[in-house]
PDB file of C-alpha atoms in Angstrom:
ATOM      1  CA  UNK A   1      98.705 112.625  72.802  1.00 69.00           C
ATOM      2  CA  UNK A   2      95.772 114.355  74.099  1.00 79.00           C
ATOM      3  CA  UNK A   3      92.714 111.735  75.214  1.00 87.00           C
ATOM      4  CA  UNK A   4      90.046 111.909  77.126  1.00 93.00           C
ATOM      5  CA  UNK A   5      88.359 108.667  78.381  1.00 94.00           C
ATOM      6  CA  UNK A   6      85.221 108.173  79.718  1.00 96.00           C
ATOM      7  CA  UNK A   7      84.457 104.158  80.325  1.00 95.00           C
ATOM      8  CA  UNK A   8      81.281 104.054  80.503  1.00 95.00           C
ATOM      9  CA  UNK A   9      79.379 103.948  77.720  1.00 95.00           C
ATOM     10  CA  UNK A  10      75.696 103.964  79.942  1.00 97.00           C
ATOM     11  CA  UNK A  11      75.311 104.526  83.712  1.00 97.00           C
ATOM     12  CA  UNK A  12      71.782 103.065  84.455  1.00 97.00           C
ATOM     13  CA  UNK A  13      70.611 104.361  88.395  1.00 97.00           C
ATOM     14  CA  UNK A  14      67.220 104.781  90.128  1.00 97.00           C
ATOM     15  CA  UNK A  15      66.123 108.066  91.500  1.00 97.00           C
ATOM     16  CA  UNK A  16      67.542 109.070  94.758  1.00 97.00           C
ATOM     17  CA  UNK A  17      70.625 107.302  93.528  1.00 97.00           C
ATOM     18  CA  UNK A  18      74.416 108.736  93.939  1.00 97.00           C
ATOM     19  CA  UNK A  19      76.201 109.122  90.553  1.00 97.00           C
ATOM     20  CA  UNK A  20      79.168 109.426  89.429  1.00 97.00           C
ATOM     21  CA  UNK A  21      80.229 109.662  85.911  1.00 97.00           C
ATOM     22  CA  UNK A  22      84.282 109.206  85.635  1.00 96.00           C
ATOM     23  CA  UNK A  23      86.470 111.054  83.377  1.00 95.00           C
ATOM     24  CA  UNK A  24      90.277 110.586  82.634  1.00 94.00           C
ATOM     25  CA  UNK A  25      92.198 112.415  80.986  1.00 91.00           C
ATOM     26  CA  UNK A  26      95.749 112.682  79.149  1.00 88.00           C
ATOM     27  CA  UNK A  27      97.007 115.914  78.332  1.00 76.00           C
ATOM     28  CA  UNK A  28     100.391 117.748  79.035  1.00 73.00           C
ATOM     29  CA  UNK A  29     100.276 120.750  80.625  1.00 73.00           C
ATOM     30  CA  UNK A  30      96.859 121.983  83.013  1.00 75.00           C
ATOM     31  CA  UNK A  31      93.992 122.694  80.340  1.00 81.00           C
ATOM     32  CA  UNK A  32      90.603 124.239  81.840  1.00 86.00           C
ATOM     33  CA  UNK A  33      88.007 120.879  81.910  1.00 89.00           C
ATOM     34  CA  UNK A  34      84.441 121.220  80.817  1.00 92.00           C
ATOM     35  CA  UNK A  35      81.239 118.919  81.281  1.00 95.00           C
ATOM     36  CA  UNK A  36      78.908 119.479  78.925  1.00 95.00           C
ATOM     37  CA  UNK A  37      74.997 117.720  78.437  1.00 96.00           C
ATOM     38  CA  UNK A  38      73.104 116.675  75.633  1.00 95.00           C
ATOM     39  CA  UNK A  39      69.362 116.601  76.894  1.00 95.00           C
ATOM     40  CA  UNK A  40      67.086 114.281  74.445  1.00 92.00           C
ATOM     41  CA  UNK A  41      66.405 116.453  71.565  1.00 89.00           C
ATOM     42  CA  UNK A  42      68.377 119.553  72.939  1.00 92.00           C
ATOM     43  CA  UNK A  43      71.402 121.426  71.850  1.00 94.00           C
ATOM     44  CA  UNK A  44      75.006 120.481  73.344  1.00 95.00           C
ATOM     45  CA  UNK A  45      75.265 122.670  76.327  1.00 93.00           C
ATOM     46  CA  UNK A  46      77.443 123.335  79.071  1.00 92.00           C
ATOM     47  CA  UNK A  47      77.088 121.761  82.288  1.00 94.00           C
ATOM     48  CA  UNK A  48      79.648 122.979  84.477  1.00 91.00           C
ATOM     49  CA  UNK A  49      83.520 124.124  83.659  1.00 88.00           C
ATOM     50  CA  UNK A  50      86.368 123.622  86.844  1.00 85.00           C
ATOM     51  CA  UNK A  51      87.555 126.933  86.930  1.00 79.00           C
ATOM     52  CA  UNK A  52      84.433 128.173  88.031  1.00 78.00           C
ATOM     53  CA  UNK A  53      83.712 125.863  91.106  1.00 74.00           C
ATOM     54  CA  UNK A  54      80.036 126.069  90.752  1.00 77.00           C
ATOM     55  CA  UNK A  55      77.630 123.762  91.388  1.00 78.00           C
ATOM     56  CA  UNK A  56      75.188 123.732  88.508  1.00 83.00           C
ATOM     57  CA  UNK A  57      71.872 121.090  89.067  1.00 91.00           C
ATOM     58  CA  UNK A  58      73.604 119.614  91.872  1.00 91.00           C
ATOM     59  CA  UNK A  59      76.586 118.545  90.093  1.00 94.00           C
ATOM     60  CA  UNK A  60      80.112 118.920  90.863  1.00 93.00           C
ATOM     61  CA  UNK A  61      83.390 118.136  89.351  1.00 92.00           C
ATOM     62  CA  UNK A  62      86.560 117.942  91.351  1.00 86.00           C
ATOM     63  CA  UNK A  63      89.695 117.684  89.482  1.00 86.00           C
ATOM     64  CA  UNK A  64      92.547 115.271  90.669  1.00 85.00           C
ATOM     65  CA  UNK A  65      95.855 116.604  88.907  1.00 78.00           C
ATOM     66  CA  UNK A  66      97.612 113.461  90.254  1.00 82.00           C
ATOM     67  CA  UNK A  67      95.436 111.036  88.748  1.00 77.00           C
ATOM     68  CA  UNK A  68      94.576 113.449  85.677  1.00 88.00           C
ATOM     69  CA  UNK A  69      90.636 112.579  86.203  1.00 91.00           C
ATOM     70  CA  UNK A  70      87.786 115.397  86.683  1.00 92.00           C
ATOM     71  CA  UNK A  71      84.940 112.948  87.708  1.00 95.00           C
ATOM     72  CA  UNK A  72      81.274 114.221  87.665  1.00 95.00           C
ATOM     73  CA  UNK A  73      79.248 113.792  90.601  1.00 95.00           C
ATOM     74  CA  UNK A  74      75.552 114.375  92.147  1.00 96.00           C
ATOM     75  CA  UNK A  75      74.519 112.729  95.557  1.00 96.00           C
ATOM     76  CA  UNK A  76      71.085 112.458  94.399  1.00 97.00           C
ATOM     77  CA  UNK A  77      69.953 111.583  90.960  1.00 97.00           C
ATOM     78  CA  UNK A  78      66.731 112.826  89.795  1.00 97.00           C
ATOM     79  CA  UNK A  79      64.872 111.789  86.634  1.00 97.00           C
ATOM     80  CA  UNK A  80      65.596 115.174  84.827  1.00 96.00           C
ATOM     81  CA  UNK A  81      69.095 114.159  84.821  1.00 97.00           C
ATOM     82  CA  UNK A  82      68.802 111.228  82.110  1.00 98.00           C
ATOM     83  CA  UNK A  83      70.450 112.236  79.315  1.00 97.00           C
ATOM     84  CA  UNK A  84      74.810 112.002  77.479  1.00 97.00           C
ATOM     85  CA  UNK A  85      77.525 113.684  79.344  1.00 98.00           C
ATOM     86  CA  UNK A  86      80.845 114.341  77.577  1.00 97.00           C
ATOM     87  CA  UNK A  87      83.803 115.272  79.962  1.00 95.00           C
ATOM     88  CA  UNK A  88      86.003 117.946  77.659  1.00 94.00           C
ATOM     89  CA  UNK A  89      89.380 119.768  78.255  1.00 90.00           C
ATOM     90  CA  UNK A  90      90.040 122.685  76.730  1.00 87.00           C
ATOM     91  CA  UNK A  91      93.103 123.014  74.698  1.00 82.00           C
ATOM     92  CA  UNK A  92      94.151 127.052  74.319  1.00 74.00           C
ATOM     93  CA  UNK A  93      97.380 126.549  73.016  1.00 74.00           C
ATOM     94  CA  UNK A  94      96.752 129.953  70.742  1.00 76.00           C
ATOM     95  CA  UNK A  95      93.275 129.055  69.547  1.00 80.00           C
ATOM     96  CA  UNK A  96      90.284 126.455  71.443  1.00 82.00           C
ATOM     97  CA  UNK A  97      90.091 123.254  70.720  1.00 88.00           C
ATOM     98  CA  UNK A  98      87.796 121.022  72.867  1.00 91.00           C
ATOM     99  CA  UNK A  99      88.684 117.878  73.193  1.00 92.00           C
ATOM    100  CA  UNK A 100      85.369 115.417  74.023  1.00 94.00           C
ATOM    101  CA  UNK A 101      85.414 111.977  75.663  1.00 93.00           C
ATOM    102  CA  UNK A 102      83.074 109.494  73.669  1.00 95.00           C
ATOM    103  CA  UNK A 103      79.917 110.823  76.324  1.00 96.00           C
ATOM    104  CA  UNK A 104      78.285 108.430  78.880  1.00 98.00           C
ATOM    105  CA  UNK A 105      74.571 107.872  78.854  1.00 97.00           C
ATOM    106  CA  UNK A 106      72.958 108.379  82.104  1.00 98.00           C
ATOM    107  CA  UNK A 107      69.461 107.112  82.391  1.00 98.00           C
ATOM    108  CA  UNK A 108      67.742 107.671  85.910  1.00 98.00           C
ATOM    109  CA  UNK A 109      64.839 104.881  86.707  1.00 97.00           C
ATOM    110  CA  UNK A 110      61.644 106.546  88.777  1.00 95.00           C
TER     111      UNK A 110
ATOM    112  CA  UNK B   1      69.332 136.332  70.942  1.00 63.00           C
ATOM    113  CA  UNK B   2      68.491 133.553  69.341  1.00 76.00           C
ATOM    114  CA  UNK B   3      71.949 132.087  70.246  1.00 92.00           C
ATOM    115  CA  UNK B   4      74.140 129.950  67.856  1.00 96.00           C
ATOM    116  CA  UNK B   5      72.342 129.258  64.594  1.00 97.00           C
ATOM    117  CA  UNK B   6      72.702 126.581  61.707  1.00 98.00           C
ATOM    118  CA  UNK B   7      71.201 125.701  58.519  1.00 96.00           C
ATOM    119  CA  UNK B   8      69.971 123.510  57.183  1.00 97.00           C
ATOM    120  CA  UNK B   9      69.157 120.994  59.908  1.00 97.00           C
ATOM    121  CA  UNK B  10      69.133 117.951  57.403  1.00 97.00           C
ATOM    122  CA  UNK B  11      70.522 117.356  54.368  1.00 96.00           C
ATOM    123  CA  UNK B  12      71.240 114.167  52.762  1.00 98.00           C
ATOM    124  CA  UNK B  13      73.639 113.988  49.699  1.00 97.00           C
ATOM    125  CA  UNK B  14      75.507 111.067  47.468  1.00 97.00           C
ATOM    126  CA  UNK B  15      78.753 110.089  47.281  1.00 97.00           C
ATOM    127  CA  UNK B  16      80.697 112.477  44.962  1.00 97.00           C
ATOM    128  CA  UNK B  17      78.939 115.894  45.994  1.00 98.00           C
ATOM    129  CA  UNK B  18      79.610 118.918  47.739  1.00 98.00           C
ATOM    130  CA  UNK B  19      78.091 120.530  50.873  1.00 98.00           C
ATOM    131  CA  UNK B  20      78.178 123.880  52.665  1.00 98.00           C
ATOM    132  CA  UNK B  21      76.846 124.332  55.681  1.00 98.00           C
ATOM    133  CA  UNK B  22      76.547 127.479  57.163  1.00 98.00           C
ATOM    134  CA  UNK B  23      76.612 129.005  60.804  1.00 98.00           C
ATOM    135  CA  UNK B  24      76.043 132.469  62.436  1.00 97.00           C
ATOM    136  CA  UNK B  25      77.535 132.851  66.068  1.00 95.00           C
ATOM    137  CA  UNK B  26      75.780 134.722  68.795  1.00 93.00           C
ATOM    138  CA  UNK B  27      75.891 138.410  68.596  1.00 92.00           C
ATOM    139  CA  UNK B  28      79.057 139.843  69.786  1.00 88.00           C
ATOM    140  CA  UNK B  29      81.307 136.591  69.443  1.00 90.00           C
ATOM    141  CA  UNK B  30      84.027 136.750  66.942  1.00 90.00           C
ATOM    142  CA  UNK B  31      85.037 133.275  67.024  1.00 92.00           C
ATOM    143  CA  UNK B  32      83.411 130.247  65.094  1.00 95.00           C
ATOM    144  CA  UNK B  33      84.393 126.503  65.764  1.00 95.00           C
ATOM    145  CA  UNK B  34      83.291 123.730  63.794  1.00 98.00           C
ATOM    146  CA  UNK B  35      83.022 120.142  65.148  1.00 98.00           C
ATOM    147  CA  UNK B  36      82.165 116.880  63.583  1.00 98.00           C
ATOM    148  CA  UNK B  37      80.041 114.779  65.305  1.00 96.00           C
ATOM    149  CA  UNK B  38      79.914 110.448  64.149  1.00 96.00           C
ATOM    150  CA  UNK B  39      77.146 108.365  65.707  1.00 92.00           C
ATOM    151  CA  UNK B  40      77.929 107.387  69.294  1.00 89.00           C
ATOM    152  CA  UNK B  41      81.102 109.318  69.490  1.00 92.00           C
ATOM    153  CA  UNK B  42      81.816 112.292  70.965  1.00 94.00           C
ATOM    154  CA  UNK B  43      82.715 115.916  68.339  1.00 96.00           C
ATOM    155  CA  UNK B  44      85.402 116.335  67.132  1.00 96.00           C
ATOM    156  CA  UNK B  45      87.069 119.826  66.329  1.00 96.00           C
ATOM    157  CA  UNK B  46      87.475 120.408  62.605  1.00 97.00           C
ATOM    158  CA  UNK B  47      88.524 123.790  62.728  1.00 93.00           C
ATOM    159  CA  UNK B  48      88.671 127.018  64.361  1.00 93.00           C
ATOM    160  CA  UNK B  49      87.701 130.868  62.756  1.00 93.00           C
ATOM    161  CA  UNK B  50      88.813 134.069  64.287  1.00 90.00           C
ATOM    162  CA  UNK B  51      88.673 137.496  63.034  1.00 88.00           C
ATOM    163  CA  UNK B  52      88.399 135.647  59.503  1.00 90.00           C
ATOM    164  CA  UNK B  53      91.071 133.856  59.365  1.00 92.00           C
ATOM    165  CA  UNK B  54      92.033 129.947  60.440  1.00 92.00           C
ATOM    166  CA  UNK B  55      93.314 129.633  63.828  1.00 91.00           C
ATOM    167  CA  UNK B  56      93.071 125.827  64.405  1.00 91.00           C
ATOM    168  CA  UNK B  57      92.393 122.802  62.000  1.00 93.00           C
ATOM    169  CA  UNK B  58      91.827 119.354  63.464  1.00 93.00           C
ATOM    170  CA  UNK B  59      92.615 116.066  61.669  1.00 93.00           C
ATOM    171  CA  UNK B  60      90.666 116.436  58.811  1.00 97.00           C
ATOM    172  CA  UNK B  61      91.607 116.076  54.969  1.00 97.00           C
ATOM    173  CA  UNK B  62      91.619 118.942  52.669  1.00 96.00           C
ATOM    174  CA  UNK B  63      88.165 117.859  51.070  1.00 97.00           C
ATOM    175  CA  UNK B  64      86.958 120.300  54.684  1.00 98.00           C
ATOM    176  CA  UNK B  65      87.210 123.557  54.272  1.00 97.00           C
ATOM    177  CA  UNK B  66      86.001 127.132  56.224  1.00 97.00           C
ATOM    178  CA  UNK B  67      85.720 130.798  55.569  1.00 96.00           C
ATOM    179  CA  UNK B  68      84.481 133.147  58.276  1.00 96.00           C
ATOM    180  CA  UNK B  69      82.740 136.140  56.692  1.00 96.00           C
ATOM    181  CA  UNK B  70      82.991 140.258  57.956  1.00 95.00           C
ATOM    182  CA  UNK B  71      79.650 139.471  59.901  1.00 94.00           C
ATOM    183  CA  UNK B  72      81.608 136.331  61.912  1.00 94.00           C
ATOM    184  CA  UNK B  73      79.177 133.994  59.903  1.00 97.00           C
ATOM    185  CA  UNK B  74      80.542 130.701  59.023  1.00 97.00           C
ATOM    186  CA  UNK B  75      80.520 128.201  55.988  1.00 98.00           C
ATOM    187  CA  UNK B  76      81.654 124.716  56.463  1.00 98.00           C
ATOM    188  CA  UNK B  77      82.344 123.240  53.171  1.00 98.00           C
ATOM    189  CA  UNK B  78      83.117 119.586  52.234  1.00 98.00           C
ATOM    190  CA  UNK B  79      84.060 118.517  49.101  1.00 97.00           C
ATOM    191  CA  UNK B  80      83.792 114.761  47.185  1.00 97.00           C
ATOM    192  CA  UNK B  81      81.524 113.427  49.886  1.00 98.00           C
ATOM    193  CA  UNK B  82      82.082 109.658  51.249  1.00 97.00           C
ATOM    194  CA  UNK B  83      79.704 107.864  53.389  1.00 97.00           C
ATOM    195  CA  UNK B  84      81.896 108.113  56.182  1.00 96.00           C
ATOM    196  CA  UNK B  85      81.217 111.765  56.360  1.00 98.00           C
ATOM    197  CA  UNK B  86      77.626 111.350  57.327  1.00 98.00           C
ATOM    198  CA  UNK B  87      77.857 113.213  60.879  1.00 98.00           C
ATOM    199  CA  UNK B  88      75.936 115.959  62.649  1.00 97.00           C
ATOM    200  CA  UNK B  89      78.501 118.974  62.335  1.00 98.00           C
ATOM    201  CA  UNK B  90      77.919 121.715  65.159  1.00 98.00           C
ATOM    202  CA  UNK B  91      79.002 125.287  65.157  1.00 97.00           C
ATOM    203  CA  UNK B  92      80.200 127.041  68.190  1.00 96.00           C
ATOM    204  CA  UNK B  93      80.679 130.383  68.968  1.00 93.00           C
ATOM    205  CA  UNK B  94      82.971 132.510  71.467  1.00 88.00           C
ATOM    206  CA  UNK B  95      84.161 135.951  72.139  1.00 81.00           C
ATOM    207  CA  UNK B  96      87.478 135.644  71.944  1.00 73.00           C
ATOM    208  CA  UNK B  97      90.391 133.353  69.852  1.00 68.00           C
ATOM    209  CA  UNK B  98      91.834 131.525  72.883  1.00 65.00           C
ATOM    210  CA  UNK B  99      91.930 131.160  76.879  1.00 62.00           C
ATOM    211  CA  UNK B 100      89.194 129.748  78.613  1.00 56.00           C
ATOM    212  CA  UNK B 101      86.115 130.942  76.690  1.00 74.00           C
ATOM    213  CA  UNK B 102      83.466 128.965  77.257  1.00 85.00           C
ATOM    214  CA  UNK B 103      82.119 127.402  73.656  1.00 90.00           C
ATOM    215  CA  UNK B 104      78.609 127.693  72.971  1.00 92.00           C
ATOM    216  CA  UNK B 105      76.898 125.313  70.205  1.00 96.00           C
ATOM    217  CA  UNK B 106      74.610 125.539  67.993  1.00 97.00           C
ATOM    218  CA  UNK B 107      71.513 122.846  67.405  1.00 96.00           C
ATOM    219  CA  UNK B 108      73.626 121.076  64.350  1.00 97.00           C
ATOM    220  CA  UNK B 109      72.981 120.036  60.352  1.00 98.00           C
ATOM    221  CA  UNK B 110      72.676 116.348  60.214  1.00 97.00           C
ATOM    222  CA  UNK B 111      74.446 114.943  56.759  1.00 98.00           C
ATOM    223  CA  UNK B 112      73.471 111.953  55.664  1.00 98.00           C
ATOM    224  CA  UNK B 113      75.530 110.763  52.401  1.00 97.00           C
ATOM    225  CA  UNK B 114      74.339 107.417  50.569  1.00 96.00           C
TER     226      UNK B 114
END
């Protein structure tokens, strides 16, 4: 069964903080994993996706095939940063089907 | 481009009624997805459109329904509402059917059924 599990429902840090925002995953074969935000009032956007390797607002993702987890990370959390994160693979088997964790609510403290 | 647009933004309906919702995808994309989204969960996919015709359907019963239109516009319909369809349903748009597109979504209609 595909399932995507994100355990925290909130992920309360102060500013300068390190965070890390976990994300498991169970899904056969290798599907392409998303992060995408959800700013207060904003549209669903994306954050970052794994194939690309980018950095995007000091975030990074590294995937762990063994473990089947794509954890989000930043060393330094800034206020800007509060808002829900849903990890989400990508199923493509003929059409795309995203597949979203429940999201985990990140609210940065000045 | 004004991106991924949907209307109306909020609508609230009884039990019994029908809905359409409607969608238009970024200029250029061909594909439409629609997604369901409960109260402190995370979407989920309803179906996807391509070149007009249904490519994907989630777990939803046949009360949902979709037709993609020759402009790649989108109506989400929903038939015999019940409270436990009360959602915000997105629309997302991509170039292609399948692979690793990268889904872009629109702001969402928030149904409320009593």
């Amino acid at each position: 069964a595909q399932r995507v599990t994100q355990p925290e429902k909130l992920l309360s840090v102060f500013k300068g903080a390190p965070v890390e925002l976990k994300c498991n995953y169970s899904y056969s074969g290798s599907p392409e994993l998303f992060w995408y935000v959800q700013y207060s009032r904003q549209r669903l956007q994306l954050l970052l996706r794994h194939i690309s390797r980018e950095s995007i607002k000091g975030f990074t993702a590294d995937l762990n095939k063994g473990e089947t987890s794509f954890h989000l990370k930043k060393p330094f959390a800034q206020e800007e940063d509060s808002a829900m994160y849903y990890c989400a693979p990508l199923f493509s088997g003929g059409y795309n089907k995203l597949i979203f964790g429940a999201g985990t609510r990140l609210a940065v403290h000045p | 481009d004004a991106g991924v647009t949907q209307s109306p933004t909020h609508l609230i309906k009884t039990r019994g009624q029908h809905v359409t919702l409607r969608c238009s995808p970024i200029s250029g994309h061909k594909s439409v997805s629609w997604y369901q989204q409960v109260l402190g969960q995370g979407p989920q996919f309803i179906f996807q459109y391509y070149e007009k015709e249904e490519r994907g359907r989630g777990n939803f019963p046949d009360r949902f329904s979709a037709r993609q239109f020759p402009n790649y516009s989108s109506e989400l319909n929903v038939n015999a509402l019940l409270l436990g369809d009360s959602a915000l349903y997105l629309c997302a748009s991509t170039k292609g059917q399948a692979g690793a597109n990268v889904l872009t979504f629109g702001a969402g209609s928030r149904l409320t059924v009593l």
